[in-house]
Short mmCIF file of C-alpha atoms in Angstrom, two decimals:
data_model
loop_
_atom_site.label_atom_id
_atom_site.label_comp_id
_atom_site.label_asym_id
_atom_site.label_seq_id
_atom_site.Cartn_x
_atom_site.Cartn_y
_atom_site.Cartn_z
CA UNK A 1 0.00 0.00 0.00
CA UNK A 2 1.03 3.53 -0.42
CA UNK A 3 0.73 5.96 2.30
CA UNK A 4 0.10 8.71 0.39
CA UNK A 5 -3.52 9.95 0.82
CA UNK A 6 -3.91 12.34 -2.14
CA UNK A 7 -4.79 10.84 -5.40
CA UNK A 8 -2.55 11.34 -8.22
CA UNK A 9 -1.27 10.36 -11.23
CA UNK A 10 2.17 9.66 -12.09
CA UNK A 11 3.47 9.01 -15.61
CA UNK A 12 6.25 6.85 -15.45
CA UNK A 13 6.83 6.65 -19.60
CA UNK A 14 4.32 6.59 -22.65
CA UNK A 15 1.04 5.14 -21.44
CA UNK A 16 2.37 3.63 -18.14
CA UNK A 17 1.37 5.56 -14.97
CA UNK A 18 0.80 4.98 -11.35
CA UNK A 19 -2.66 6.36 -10.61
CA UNK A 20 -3.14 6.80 -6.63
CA UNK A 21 -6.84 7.37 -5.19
CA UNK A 22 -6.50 7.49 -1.78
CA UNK A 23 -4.11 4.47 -0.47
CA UNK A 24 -4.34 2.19 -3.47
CA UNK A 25 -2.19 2.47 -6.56
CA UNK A 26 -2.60 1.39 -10.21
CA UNK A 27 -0.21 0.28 -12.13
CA UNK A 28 -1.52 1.38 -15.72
CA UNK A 29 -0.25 -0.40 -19.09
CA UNK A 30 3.17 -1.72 -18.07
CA UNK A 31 6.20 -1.11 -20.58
CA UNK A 32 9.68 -2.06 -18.92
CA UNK A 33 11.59 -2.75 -21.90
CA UNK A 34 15.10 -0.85 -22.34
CA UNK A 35 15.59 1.49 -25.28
CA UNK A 36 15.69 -0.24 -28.33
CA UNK A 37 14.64 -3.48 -26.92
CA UNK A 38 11.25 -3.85 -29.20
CA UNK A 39 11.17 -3.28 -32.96
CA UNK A 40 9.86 -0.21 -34.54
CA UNK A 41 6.22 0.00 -34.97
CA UNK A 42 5.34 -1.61 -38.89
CA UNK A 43 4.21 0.73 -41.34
CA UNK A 44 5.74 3.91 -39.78
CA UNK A 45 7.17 7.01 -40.90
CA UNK A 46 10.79 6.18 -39.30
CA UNK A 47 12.43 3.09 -38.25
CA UNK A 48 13.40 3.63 -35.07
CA UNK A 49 13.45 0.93 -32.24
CA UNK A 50 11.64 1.11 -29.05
CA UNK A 51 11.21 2.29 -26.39
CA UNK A 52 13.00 5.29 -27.47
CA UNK A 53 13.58 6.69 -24.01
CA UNK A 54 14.46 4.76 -20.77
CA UNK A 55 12.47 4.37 -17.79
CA UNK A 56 13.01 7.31 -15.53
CA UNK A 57 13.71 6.34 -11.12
CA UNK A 58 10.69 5.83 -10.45
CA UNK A 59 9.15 3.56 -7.35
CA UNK A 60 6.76 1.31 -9.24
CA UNK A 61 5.02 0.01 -6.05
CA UNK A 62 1.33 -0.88 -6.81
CA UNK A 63 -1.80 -2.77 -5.13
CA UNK A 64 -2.74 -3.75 -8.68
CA UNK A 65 -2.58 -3.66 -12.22
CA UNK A 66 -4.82 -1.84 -14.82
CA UNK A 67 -4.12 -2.83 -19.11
CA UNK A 68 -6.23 -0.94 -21.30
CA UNK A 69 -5.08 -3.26 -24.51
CA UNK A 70 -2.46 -5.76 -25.33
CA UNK A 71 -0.44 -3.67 -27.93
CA UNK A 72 3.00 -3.93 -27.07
CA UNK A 73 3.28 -0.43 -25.99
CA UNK A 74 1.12 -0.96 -23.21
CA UNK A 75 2.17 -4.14 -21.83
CA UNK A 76 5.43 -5.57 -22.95
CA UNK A 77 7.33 -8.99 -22.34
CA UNK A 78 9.10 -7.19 -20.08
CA UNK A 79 6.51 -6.55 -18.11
CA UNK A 80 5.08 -9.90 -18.36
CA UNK A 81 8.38 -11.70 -16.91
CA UNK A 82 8.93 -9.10 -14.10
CA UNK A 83 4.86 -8.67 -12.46
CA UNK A 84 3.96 -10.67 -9.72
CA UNK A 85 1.58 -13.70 -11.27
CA UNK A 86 -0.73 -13.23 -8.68
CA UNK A 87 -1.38 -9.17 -8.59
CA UNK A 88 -4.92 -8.01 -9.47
CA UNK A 89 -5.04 -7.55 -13.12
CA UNK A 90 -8.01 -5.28 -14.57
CA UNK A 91 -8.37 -5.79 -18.30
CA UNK A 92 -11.29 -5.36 -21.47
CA UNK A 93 -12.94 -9.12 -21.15
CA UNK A 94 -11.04 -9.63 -24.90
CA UNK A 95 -7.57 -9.82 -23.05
CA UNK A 96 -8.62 -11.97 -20.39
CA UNK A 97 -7.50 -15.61 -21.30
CA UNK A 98 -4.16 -14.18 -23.28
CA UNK A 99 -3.28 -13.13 -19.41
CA UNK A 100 -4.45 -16.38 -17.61
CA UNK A 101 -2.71 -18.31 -20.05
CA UNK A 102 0.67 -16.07 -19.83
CA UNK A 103 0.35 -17.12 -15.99
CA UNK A 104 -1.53 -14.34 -14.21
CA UNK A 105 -3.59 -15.72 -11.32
CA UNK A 106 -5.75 -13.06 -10.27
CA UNK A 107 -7.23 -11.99 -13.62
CA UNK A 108 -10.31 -9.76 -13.21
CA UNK A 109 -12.29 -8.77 -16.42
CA UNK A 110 -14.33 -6.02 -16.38
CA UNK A 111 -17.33 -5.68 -18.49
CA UNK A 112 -18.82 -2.87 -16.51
CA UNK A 113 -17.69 -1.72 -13.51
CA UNK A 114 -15.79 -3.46 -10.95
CA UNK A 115 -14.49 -2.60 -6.82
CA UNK A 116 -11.13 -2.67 -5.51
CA UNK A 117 -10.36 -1.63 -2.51
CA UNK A 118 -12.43 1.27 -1.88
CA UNK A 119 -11.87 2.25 -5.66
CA UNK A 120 -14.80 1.98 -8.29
CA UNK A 121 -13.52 1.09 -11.56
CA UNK A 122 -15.20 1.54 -14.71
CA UNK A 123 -14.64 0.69 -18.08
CA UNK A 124 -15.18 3.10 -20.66
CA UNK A 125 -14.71 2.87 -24.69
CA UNK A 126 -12.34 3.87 -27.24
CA UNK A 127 -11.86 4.30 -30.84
CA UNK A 128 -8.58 3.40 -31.94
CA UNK A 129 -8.71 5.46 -35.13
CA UNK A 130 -10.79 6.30 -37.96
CA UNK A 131 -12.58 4.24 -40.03
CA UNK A 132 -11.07 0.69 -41.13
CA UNK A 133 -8.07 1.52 -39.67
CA UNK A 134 -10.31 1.75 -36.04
CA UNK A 135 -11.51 -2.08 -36.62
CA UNK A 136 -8.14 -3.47 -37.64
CA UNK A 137 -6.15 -1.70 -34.21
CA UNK A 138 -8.65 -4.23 -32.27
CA UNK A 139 -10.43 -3.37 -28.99
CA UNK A 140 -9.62 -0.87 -27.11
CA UNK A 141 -10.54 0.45 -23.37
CA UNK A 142 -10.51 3.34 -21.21
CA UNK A 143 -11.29 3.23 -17.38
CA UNK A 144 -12.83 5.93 -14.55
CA UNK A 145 -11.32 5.18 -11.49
CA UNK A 146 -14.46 6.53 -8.34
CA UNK A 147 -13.98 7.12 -5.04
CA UNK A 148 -13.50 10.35 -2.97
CA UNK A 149 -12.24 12.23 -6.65
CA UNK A 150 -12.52 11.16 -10.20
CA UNK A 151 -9.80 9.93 -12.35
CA UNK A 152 -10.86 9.30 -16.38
CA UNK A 153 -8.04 7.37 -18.25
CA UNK A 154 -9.05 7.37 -21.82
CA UNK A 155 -6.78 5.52 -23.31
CA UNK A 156 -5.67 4.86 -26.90
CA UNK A 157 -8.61 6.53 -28.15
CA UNK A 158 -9.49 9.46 -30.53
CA UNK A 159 -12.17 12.42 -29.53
CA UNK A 160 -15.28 11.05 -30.51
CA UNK A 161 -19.09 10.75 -28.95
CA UNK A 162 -18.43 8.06 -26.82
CA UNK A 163 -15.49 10.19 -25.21
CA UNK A 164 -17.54 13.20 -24.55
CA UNK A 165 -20.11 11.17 -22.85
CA UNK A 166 -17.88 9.31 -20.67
CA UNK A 167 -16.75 12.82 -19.59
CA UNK A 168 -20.38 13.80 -19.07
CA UNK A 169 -21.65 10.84 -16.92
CA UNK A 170 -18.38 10.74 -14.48
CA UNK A 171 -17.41 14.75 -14.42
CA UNK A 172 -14.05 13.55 -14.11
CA UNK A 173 -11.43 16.00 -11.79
CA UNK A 174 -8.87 14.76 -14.11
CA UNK A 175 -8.75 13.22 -17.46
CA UNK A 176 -5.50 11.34 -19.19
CA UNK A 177 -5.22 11.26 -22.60
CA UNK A 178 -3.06 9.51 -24.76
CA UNK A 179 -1.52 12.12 -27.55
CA UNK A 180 1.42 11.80 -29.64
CA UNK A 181 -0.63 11.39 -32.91
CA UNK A 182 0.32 7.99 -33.40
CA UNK A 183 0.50 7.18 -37.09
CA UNK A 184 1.09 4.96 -40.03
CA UNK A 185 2.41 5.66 -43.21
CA UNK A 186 -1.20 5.87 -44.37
CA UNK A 187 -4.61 6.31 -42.80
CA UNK A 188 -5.34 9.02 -40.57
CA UNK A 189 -4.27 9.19 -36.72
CA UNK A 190 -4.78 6.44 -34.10
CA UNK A 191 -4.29 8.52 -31.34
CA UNK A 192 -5.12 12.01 -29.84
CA UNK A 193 -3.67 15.10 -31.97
CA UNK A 194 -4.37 18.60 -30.97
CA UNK A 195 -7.46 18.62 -32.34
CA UNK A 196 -8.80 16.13 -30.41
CA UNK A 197 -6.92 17.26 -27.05
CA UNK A 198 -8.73 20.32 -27.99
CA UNK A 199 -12.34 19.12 -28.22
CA UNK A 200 -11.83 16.85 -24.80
CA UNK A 201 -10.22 20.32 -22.90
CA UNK A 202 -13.43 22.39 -24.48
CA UNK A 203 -15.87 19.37 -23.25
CA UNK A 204 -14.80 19.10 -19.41
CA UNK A 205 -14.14 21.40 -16.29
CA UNK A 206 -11.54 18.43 -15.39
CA UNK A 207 -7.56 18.74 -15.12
CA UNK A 208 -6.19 17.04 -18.75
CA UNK A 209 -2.89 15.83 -18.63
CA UNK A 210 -1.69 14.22 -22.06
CA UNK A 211 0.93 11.54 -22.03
CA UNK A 212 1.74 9.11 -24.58
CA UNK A 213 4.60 11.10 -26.29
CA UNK A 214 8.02 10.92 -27.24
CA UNK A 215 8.48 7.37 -26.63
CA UNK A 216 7.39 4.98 -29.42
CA UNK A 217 8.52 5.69 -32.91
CA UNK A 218 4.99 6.39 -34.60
CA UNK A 219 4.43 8.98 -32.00
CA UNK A 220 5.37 12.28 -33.73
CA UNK A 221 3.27 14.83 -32.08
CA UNK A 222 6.08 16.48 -29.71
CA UNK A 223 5.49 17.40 -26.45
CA UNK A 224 6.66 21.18 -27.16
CA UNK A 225 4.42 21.10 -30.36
CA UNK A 226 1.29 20.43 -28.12
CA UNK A 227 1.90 22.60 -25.65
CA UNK A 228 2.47 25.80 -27.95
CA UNK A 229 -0.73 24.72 -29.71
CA UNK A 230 -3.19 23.76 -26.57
CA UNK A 231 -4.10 26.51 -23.71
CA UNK A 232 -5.10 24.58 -20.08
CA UNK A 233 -3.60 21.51 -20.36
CA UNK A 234 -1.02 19.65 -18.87
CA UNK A 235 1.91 17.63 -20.62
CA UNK A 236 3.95 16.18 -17.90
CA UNK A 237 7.58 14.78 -18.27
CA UNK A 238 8.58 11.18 -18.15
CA UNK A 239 8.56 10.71 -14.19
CA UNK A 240 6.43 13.81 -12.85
CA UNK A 241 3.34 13.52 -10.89
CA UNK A 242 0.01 15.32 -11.53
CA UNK A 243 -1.34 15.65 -7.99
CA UNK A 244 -5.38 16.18 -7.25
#
């Protein structure tokens, strides 16, 4: 358990974060592999191996762990060999068996909503680009994580209705989003631009961090570019903590 008792999130690198509510942290899409470790990403504008940064020192302590999709930027070999097999893993239903039969004990699908330790969690959807290009990326998940504050994780999703009214049923305090315009070589974006970090900071009265940047080599919306385009919204470093 952590004794910290204001909720938070920490991003640790890409999508992985450490989201505290109260005492209990989640460990969100796990990525521990070393620079260069993984192949680029097929089909991208540059050929550049990932990760492309390393971890920062960061205490990766957790109650339990939270995967929002099984794309290798969100949970890794790495991460596979060095979890505990029996933590609490939250996942879409679709992931389930790929983690039980990996060797994860404690393997909790959530269709709806699910409780952990105080801690409401709630799965949400997500479009993982436009068009074709959406259906072929697979399913993808966001959660809300409810208890005395509000934390919306959105995941590898782009702005569209189902977004807007996640943010309208939960009135998140603060909403993650994952930015870095992913992209192939053709096809439109498969993840948030400023456009849509735009829409979502227009939509909510809620904190927005954006993470998902400057780590994977089909991310090539920079962290400098989105904050000299965007007004209101947070775009924390590798290691730094957004604090409720």
């Amino acid at each position: 358990m952590t004794t910290d008792s204001d909720s938070s999130v920490r991003l640790v690198r890409n999508a992985t974060l450490l989201v505290t509510i109260g005492e209990t942290t989640f460990l969100v899409d796990p990525m521990f592999a070393s620079p260069g470790d993984n192949p680029p990403v097929p089909n991208s504008p540059n050929e550049r191996r990932n990760p492309l940064v390393p971890m920062p020192d960061v205490d990766l302590s957790h109650d339990a762990v939270v995967v929002t999709h099984r794309h290798p930027d969100h949970f890794d070999e790495a991460a596979m060999e060095e979890l505990e097999a029996d933590v609490p893993l939250f996942c879409q239903p679709d992931d389930a068996d790929a983690f039980t039969d990996e060797g994860f004990t404690d393997v909790r699908p959530v269709d709806d909503e699910v409780s952990f330790d105080g801690v409401t969690i709630h799965r949400t959807p997500g479009r993982h680009g436009h068009g074709q290009l959406a259906e072929e990326m697979g399913p993808v998940s966001g959660f809300v994580f409810e208890s005395d504050e509000t934390l919306y994780v959105a995941g590898d999703t782009i702005w569209y209705e189902p977004v807007e009214q996640t943010l309208g049923a939960f009135d998140p305090d603060l909403v993650v989003l994952n930015g870095g315009e992913a992209q192939f070589e053709q096809g439109e974006p498969i993840t948030m631009g400023v456009e849509d970090v735009t829409a979502v900071r227009d939509a909510t009265d809620a904190a927005v961090a954006v993470v998902h940047m400057e780590a994977i080599n089909h991310c090539l919306l920079s962290r400098e570019e989105l904050r000299s385009e965007t007004e209101d919204v947070l775009v924390p470093d590798d290691g730094s903590q957004v604090t409720l």
